[in-house]
mmCIF file of C-alpha atoms and ligand atoms in Angstrom:
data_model
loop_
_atom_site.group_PDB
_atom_site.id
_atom_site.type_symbol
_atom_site.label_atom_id
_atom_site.label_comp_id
_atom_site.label_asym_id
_atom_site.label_seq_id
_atom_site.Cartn_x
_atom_site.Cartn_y
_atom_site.Cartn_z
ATOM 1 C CA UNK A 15 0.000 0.000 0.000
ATOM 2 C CA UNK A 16 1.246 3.860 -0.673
ATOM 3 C CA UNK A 17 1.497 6.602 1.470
ATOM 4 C CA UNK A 18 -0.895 8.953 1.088
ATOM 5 C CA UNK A 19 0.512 12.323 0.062
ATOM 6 C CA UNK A 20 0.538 15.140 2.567
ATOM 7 C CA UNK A 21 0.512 17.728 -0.235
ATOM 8 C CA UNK A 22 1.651 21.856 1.247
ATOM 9 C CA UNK A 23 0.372 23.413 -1.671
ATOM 10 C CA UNK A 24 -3.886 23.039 -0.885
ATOM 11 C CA UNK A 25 -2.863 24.378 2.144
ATOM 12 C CA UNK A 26 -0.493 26.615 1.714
ATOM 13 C CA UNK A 27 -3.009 28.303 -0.825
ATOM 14 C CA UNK A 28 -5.985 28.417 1.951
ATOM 15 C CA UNK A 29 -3.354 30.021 4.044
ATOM 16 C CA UNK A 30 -2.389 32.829 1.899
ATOM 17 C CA UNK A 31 -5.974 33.796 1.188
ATOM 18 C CA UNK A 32 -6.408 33.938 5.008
ATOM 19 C CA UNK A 33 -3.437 36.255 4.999
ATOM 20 C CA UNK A 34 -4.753 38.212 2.239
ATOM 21 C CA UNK A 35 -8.184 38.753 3.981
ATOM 22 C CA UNK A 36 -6.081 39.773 7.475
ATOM 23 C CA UNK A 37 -4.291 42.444 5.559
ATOM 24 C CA UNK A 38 -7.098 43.862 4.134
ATOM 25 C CA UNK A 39 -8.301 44.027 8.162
ATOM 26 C CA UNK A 40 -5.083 45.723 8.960
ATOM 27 C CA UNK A 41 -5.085 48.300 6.279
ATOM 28 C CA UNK A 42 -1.440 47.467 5.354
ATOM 29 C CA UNK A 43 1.445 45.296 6.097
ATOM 30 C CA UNK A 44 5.054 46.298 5.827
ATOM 31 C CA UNK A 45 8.036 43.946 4.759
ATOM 32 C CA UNK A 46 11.265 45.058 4.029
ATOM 33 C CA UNK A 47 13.666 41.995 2.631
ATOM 34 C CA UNK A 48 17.380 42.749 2.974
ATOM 35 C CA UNK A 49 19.437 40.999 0.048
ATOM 36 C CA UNK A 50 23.424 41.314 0.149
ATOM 37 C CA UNK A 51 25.607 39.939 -3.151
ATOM 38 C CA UNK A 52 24.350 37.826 -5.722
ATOM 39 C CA UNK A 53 23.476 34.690 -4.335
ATOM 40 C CA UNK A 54 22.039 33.213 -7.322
ATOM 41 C CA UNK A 55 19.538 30.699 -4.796
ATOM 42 C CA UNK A 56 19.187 33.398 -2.474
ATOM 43 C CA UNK A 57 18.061 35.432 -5.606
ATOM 44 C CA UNK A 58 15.715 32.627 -6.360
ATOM 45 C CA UNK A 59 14.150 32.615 -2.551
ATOM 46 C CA UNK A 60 13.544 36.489 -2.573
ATOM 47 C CA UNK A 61 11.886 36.343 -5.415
ATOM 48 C CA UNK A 62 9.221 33.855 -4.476
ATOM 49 C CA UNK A 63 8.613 35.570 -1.551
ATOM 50 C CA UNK A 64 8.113 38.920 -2.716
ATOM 51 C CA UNK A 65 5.923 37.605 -5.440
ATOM 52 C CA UNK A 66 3.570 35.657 -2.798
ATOM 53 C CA UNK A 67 4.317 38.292 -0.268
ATOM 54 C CA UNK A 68 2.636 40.928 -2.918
ATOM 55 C CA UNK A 69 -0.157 38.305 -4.020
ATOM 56 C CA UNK A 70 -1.203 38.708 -0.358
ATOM 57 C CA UNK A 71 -1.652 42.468 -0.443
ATOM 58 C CA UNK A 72 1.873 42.800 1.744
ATOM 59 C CA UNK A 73 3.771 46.097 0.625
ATOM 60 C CA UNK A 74 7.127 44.509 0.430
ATOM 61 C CA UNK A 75 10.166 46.057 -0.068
ATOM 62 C CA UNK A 76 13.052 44.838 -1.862
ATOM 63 C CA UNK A 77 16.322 46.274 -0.662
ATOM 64 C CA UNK A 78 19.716 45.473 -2.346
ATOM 65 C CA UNK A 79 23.361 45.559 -0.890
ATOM 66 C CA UNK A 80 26.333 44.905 -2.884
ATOM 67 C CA UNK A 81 28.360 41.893 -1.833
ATOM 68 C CA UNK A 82 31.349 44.144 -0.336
ATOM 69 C CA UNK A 83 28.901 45.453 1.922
ATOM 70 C CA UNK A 84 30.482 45.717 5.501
ATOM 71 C CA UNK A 85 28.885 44.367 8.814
ATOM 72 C CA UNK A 86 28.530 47.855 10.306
ATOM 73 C CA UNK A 87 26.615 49.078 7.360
ATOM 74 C CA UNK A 88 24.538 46.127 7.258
ATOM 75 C CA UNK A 89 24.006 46.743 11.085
ATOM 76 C CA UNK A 90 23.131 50.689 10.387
ATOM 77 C CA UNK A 91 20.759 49.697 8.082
ATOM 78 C CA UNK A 92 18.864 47.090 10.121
ATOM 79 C CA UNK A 93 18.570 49.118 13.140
ATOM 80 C CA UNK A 94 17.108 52.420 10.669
ATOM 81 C CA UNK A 95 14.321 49.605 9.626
ATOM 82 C CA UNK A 96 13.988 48.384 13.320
ATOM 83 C CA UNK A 97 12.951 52.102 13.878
ATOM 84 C CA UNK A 98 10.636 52.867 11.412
ATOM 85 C CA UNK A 99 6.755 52.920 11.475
ATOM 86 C CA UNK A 100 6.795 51.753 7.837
ATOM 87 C CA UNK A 101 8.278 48.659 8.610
ATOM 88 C CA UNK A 102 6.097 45.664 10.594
ATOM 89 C CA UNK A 103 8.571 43.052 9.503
ATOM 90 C CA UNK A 104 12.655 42.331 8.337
ATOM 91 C CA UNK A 105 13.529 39.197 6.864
ATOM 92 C CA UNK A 106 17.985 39.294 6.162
ATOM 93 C CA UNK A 107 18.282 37.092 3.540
ATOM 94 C CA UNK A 108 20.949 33.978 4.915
ATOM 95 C CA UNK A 109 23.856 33.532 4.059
ATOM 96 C CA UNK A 110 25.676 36.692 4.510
ATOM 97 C CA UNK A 111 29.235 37.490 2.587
ATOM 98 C CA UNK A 112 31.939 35.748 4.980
ATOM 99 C CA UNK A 113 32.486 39.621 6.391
ATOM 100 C CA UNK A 114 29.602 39.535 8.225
ATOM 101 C CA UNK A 115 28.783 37.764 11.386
ATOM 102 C CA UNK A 116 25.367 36.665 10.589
ATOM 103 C CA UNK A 117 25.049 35.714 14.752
ATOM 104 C CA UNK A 118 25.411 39.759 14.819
ATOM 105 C CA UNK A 119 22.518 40.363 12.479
ATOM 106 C CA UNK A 120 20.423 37.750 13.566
ATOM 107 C CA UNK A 121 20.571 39.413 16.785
ATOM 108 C CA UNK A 122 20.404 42.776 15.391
ATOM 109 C CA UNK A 123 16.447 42.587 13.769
ATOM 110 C CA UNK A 124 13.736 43.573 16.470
ATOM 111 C CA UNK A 125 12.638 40.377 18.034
ATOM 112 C CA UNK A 126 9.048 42.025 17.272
ATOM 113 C CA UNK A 127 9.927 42.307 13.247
ATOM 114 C CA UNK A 128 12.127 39.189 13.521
ATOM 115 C CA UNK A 129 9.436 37.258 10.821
ATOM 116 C CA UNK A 130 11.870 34.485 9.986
ATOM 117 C CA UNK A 131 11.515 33.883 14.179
ATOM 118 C CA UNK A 132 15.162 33.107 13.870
ATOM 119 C CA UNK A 133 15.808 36.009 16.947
ATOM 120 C CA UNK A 134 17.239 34.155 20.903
ATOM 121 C CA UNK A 135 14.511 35.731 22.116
ATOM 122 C CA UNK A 136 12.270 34.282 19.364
ATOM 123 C CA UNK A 137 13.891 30.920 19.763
ATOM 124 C CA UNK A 138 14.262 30.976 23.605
ATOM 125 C CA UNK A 139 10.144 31.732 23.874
ATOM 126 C CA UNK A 140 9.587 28.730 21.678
ATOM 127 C CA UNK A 141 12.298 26.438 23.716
ATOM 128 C CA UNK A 142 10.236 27.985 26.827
ATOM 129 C CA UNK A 143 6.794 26.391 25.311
ATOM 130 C CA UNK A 144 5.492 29.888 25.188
ATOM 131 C CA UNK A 145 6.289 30.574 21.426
ATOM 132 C CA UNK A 146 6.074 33.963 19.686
ATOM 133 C CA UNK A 147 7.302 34.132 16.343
ATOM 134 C CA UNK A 148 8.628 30.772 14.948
ATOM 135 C CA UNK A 149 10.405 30.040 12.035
ATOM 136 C CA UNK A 150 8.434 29.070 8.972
ATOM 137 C CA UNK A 151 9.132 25.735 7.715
ATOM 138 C CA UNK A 152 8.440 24.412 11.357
ATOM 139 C CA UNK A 153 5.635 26.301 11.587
ATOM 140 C CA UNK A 154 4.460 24.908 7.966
ATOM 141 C CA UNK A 155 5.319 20.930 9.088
ATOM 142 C CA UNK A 156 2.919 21.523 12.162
ATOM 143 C CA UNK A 157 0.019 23.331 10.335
ATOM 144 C CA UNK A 158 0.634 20.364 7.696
ATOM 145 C CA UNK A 159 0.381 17.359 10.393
ATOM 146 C CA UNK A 160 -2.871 19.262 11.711
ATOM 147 C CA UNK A 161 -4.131 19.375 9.040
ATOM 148 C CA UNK A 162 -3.751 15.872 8.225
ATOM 149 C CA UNK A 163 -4.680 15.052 11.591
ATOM 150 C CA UNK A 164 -1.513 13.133 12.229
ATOM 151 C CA UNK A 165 -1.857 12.172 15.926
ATOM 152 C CA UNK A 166 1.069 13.591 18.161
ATOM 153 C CA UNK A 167 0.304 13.401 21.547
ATOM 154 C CA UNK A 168 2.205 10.104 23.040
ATOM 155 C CA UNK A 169 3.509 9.510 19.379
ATOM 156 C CA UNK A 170 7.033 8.847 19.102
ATOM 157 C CA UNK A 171 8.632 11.934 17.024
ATOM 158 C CA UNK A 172 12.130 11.236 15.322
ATOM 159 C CA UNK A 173 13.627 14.542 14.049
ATOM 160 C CA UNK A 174 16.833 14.203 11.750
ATOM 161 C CA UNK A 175 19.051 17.419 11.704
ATOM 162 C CA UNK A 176 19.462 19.757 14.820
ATOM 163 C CA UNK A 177 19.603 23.840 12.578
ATOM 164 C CA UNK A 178 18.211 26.688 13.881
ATOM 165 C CA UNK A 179 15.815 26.952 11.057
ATOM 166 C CA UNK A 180 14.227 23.655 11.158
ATOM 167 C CA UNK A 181 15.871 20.483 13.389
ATOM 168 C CA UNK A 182 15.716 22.295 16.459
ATOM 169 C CA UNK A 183 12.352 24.382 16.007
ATOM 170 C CA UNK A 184 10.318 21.689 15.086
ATOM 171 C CA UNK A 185 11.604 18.960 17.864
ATOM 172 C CA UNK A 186 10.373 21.924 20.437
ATOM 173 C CA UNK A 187 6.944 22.107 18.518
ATOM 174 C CA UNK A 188 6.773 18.056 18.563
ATOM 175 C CA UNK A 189 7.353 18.512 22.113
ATOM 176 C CA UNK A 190 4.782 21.183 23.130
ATOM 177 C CA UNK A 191 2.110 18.705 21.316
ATOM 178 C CA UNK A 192 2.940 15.674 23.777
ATOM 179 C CA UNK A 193 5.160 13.706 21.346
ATOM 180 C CA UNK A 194 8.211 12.131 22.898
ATOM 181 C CA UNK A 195 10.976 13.437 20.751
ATOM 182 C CA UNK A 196 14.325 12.263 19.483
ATOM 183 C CA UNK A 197 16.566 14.397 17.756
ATOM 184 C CA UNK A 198 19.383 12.775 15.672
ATOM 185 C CA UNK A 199 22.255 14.290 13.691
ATOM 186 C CA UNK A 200 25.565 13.674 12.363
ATOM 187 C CA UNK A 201 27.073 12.204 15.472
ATOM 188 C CA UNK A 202 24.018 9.979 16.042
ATOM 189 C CA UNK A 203 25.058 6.230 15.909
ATOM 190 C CA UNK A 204 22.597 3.530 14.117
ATOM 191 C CA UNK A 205 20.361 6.285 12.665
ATOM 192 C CA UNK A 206 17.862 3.369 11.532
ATOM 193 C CA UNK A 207 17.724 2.309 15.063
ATOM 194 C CA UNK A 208 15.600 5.439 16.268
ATOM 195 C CA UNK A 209 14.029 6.412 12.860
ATOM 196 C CA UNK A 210 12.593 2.564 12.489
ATOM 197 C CA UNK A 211 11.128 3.275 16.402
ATOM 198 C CA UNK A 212 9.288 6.452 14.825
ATOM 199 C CA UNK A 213 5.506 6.749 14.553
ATOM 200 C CA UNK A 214 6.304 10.534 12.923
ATOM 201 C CA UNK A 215 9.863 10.653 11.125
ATOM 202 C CA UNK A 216 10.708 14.250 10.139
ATOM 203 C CA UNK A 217 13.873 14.549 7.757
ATOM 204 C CA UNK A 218 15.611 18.457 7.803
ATOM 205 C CA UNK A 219 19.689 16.959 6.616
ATOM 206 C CA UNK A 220 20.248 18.050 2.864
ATOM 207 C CA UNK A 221 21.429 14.631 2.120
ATOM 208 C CA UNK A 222 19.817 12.718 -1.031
ATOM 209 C CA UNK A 223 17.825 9.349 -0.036
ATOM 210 C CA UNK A 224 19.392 9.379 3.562
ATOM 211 C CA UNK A 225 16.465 7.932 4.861
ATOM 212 C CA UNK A 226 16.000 4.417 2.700
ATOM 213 C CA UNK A 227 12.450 2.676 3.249
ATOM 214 C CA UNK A 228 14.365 0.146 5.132
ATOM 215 C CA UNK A 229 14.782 2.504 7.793
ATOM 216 C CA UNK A 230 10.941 3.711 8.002
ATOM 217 C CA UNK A 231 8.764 1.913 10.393
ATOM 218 C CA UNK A 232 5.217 0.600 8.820
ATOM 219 C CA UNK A 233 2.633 3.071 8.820
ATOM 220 C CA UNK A 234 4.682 5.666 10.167
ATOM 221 C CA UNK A 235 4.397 9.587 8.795
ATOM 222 C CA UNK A 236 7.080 10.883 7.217
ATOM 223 C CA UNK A 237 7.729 14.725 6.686
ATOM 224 C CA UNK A 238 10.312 15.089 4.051
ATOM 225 C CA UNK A 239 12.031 18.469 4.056
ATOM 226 C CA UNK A 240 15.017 17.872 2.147
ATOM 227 C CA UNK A 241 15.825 20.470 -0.824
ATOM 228 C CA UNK A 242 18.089 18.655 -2.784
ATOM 229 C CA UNK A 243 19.007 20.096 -6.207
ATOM 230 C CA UNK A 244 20.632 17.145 -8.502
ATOM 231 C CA UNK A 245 20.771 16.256 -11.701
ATOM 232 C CA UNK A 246 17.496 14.127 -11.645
ATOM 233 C CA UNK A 247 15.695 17.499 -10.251
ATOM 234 C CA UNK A 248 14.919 18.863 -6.881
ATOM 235 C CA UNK A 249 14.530 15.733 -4.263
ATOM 236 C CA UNK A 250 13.899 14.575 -1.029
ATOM 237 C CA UNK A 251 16.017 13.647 2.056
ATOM 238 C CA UNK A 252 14.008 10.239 2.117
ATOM 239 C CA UNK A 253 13.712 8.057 -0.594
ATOM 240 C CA UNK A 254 10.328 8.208 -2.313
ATOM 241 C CA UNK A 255 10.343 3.848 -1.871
ATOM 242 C CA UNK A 256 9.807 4.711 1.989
ATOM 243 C CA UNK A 257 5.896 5.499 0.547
ATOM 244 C CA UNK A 258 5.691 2.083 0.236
ATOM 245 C CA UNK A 259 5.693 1.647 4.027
ATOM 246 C CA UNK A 260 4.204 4.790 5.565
ATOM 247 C CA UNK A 261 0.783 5.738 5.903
ATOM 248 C CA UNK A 262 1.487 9.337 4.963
ATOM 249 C CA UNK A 263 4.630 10.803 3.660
ATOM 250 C CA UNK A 264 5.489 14.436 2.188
ATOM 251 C CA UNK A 265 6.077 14.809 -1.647
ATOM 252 C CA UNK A 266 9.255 16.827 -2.615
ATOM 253 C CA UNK A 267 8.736 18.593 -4.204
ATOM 254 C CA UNK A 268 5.146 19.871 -3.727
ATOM 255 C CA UNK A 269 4.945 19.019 0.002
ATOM 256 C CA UNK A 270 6.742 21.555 2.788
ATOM 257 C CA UNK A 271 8.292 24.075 0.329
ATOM 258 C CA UNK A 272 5.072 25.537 -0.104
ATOM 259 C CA UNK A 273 4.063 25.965 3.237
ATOM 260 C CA UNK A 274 7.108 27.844 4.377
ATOM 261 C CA UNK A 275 6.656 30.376 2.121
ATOM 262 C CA UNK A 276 2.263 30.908 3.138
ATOM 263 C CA UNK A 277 3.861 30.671 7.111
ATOM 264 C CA UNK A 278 6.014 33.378 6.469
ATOM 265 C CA UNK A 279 3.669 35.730 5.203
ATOM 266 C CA UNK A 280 1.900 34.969 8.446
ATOM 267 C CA UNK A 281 4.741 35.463 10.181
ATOM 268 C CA UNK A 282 4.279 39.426 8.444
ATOM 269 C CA UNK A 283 0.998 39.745 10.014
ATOM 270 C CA UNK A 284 1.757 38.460 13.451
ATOM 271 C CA UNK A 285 4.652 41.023 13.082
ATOM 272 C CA UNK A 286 1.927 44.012 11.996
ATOM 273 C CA UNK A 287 -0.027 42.869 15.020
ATOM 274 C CA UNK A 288 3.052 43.011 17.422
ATOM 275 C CA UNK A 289 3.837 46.823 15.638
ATOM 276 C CA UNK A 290 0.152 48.007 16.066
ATOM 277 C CA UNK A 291 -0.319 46.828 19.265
ATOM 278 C CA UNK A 292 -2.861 44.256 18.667
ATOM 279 C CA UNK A 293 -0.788 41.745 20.096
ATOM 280 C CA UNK A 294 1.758 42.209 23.162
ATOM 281 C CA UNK A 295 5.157 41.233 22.223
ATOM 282 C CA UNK A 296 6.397 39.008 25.058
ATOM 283 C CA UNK A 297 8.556 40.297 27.859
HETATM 284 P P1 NAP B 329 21.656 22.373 7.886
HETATM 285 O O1 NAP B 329 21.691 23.643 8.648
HETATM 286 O O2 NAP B 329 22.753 22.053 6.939
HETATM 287 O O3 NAP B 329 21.543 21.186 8.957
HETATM 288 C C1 NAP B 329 21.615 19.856 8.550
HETATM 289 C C2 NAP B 329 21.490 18.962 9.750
HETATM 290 O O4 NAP B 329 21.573 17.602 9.301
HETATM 291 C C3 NAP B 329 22.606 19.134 10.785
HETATM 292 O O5 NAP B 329 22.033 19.168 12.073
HETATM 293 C C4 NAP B 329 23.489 17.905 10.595
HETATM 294 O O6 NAP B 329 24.066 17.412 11.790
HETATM 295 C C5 NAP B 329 22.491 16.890 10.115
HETATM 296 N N1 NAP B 329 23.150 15.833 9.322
HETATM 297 C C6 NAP B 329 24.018 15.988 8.293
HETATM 298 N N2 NAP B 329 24.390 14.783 7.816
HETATM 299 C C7 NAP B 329 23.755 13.855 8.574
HETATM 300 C C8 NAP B 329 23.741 12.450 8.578
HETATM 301 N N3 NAP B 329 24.450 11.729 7.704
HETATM 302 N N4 NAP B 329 22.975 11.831 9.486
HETATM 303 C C9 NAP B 329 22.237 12.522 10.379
HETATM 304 N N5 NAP B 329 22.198 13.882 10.414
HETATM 305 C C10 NAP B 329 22.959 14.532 9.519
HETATM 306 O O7 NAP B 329 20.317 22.228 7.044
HETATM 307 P P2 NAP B 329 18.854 22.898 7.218
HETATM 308 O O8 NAP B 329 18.918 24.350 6.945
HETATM 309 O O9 NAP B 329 18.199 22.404 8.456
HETATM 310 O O10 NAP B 329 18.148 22.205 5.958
HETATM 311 C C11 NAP B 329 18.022 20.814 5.833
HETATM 312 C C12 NAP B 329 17.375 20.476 4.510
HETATM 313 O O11 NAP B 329 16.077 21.050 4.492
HETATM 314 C C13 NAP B 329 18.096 21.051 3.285
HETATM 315 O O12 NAP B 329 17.924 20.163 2.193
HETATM 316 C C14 NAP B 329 17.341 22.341 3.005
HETATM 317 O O13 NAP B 329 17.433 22.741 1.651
HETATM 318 C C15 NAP B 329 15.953 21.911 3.373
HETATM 319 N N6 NAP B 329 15.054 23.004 3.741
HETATM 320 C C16 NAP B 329 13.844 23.018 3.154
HETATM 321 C C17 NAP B 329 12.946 24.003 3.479
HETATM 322 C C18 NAP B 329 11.596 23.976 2.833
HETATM 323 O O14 NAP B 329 10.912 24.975 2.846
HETATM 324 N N7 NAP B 329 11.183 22.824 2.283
HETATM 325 C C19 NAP B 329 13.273 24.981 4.408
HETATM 326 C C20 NAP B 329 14.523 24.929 5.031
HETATM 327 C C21 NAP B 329 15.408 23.916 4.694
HETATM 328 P P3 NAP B 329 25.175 18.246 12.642
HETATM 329 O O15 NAP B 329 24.400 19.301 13.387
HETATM 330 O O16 NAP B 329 25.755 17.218 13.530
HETATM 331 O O17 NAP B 329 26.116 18.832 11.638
#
């Protein structure tokens, strides 16, 4: 029997009208990306999100740095956008030319315009089960297992890959909904020991088919969030056999891409609420 496919993009697409109807509520929303060099994927990831970002009704901002730009410049700026009324939320695209400390920056954004959630004090409010703004992608696996009604509570929860952006995040969200969670990464001995124990496997390495289906426990869920660009296209982190065994798996592509991008825009009106007042940032 085959997986059934926990598709982002029906989702993702309810999700964006919902934004769209909030901004019209709010009157307008105010996003200002910071872009510096010429990333060419980075390129590729700004565009998508100012193109969804301005589907939505957002007034979004495109702001350009050359690559030689220096950290304290790139600080100047982000504190004159912390400041201004214009301005609900700052996403700095990552990575940042080796001259930069990207810790620095990170730190730099207004925890209350921080919309990629990527902020200590955005992190440390999430770690604390009391979570504020959280980074997308986690943020899109959750709404995507709710919406599929994937049972957490009890369940056991295998993570693969500790990063900021994704490992970590979503083994705290896992967490907060009762799941008992393992996190494995590089160091982790006999990966297929914990993922074959997993009622909810979710994959966040960059590695091609590290997950084979002999490592996938029968009828287990399997979130797939793997980005791989080869030469057979863009694929998963887990082989698409696995769909053999699991009851419901995530396509890649097709599955969690789109949902980060409809969670960030969110994450833009959560950050208008926390600029107008509507909400009270925490702390
Ligand atoms: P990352 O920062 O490079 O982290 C990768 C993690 O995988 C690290 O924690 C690393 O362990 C672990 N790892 C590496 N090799 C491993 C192995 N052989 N066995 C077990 N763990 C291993 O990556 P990321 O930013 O989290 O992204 C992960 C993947 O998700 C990438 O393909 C990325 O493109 C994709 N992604 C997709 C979306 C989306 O919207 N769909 C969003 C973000 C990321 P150590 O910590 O020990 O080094």
């Amino acid at each position: 029997m085959s997986a059934t496919p926990i598709k982002g993009k029906p989702l993702a697409d309810r999700l964006r009208a919902e934004v769209a109807e909030e901004v019209k509520t709010l009157g307008r929303v105010g996003l200002v990306t910071v872009l510096v060099g010429d990333d060419p994927a980075s390129e590729v990831y700004i565009r998508l999100k100012h193109k969804a970002a301005t589907a939505a009704g957002i007034d979004a901002t495109d702001v350009r740095l050359p690559a030689d730009t220096t950290e304290a410049d790139l600080l100047a700026r982000v504190s004159e956008l912390n400041g201004s009324d214009d301005v609900d939320a700052i996403l700095v695209q990552l990575p940042l030319p080796s001259q930069i400390d990207e810790e620095k920056v990170i730190r730099a954004v207004a925890p209350a315009k921080d919309v990629d959630g990527f902020h200590p004090l955005n992190a440390g409010e999430l770690y604390l089960g009391r979570p504020a703004i959280v980074s997308a992608t986690p943020r899109g696996i959750m709404a995507l297992l709710a919406e599929h009604r994937i049972e957490l509570d009890g369940a056991r929860a295998v993570v693969i890959g500790r990063s900021d952006i994704v490992g970590k995040p979503i083994a705290h969200l896992l967490l907060q909904a009762n799941a008992t969670v393992t996190l494995c990464h590089s160091h982790t001995q006999d990966l297929a020991r914990h993922t074959l124990d997993a009622d909810v496997l979710v994959v966040a390495v960059g590695v091609p088919a590290l997950v084979t289906a002999d490592m996938v426990k029968e009828r287990a869920v399997v979130v797939d969030v793997g980005m791989n660009r080869t030469d057979a296209g863009l694929v998963g982190d887990v082989d698409p056999a696995a769909a053999e065994l699991a009851s419901a798996m995530t396509p890649v592509p097709g599955g969690v891409g789109p949902m980060t991008i409809a969670c960030l825009l969110q994450n833009a009106v959560v950050c208008a609420r926390y600029r107008t007042g509507a909400l009270v940032y925490p702390g």
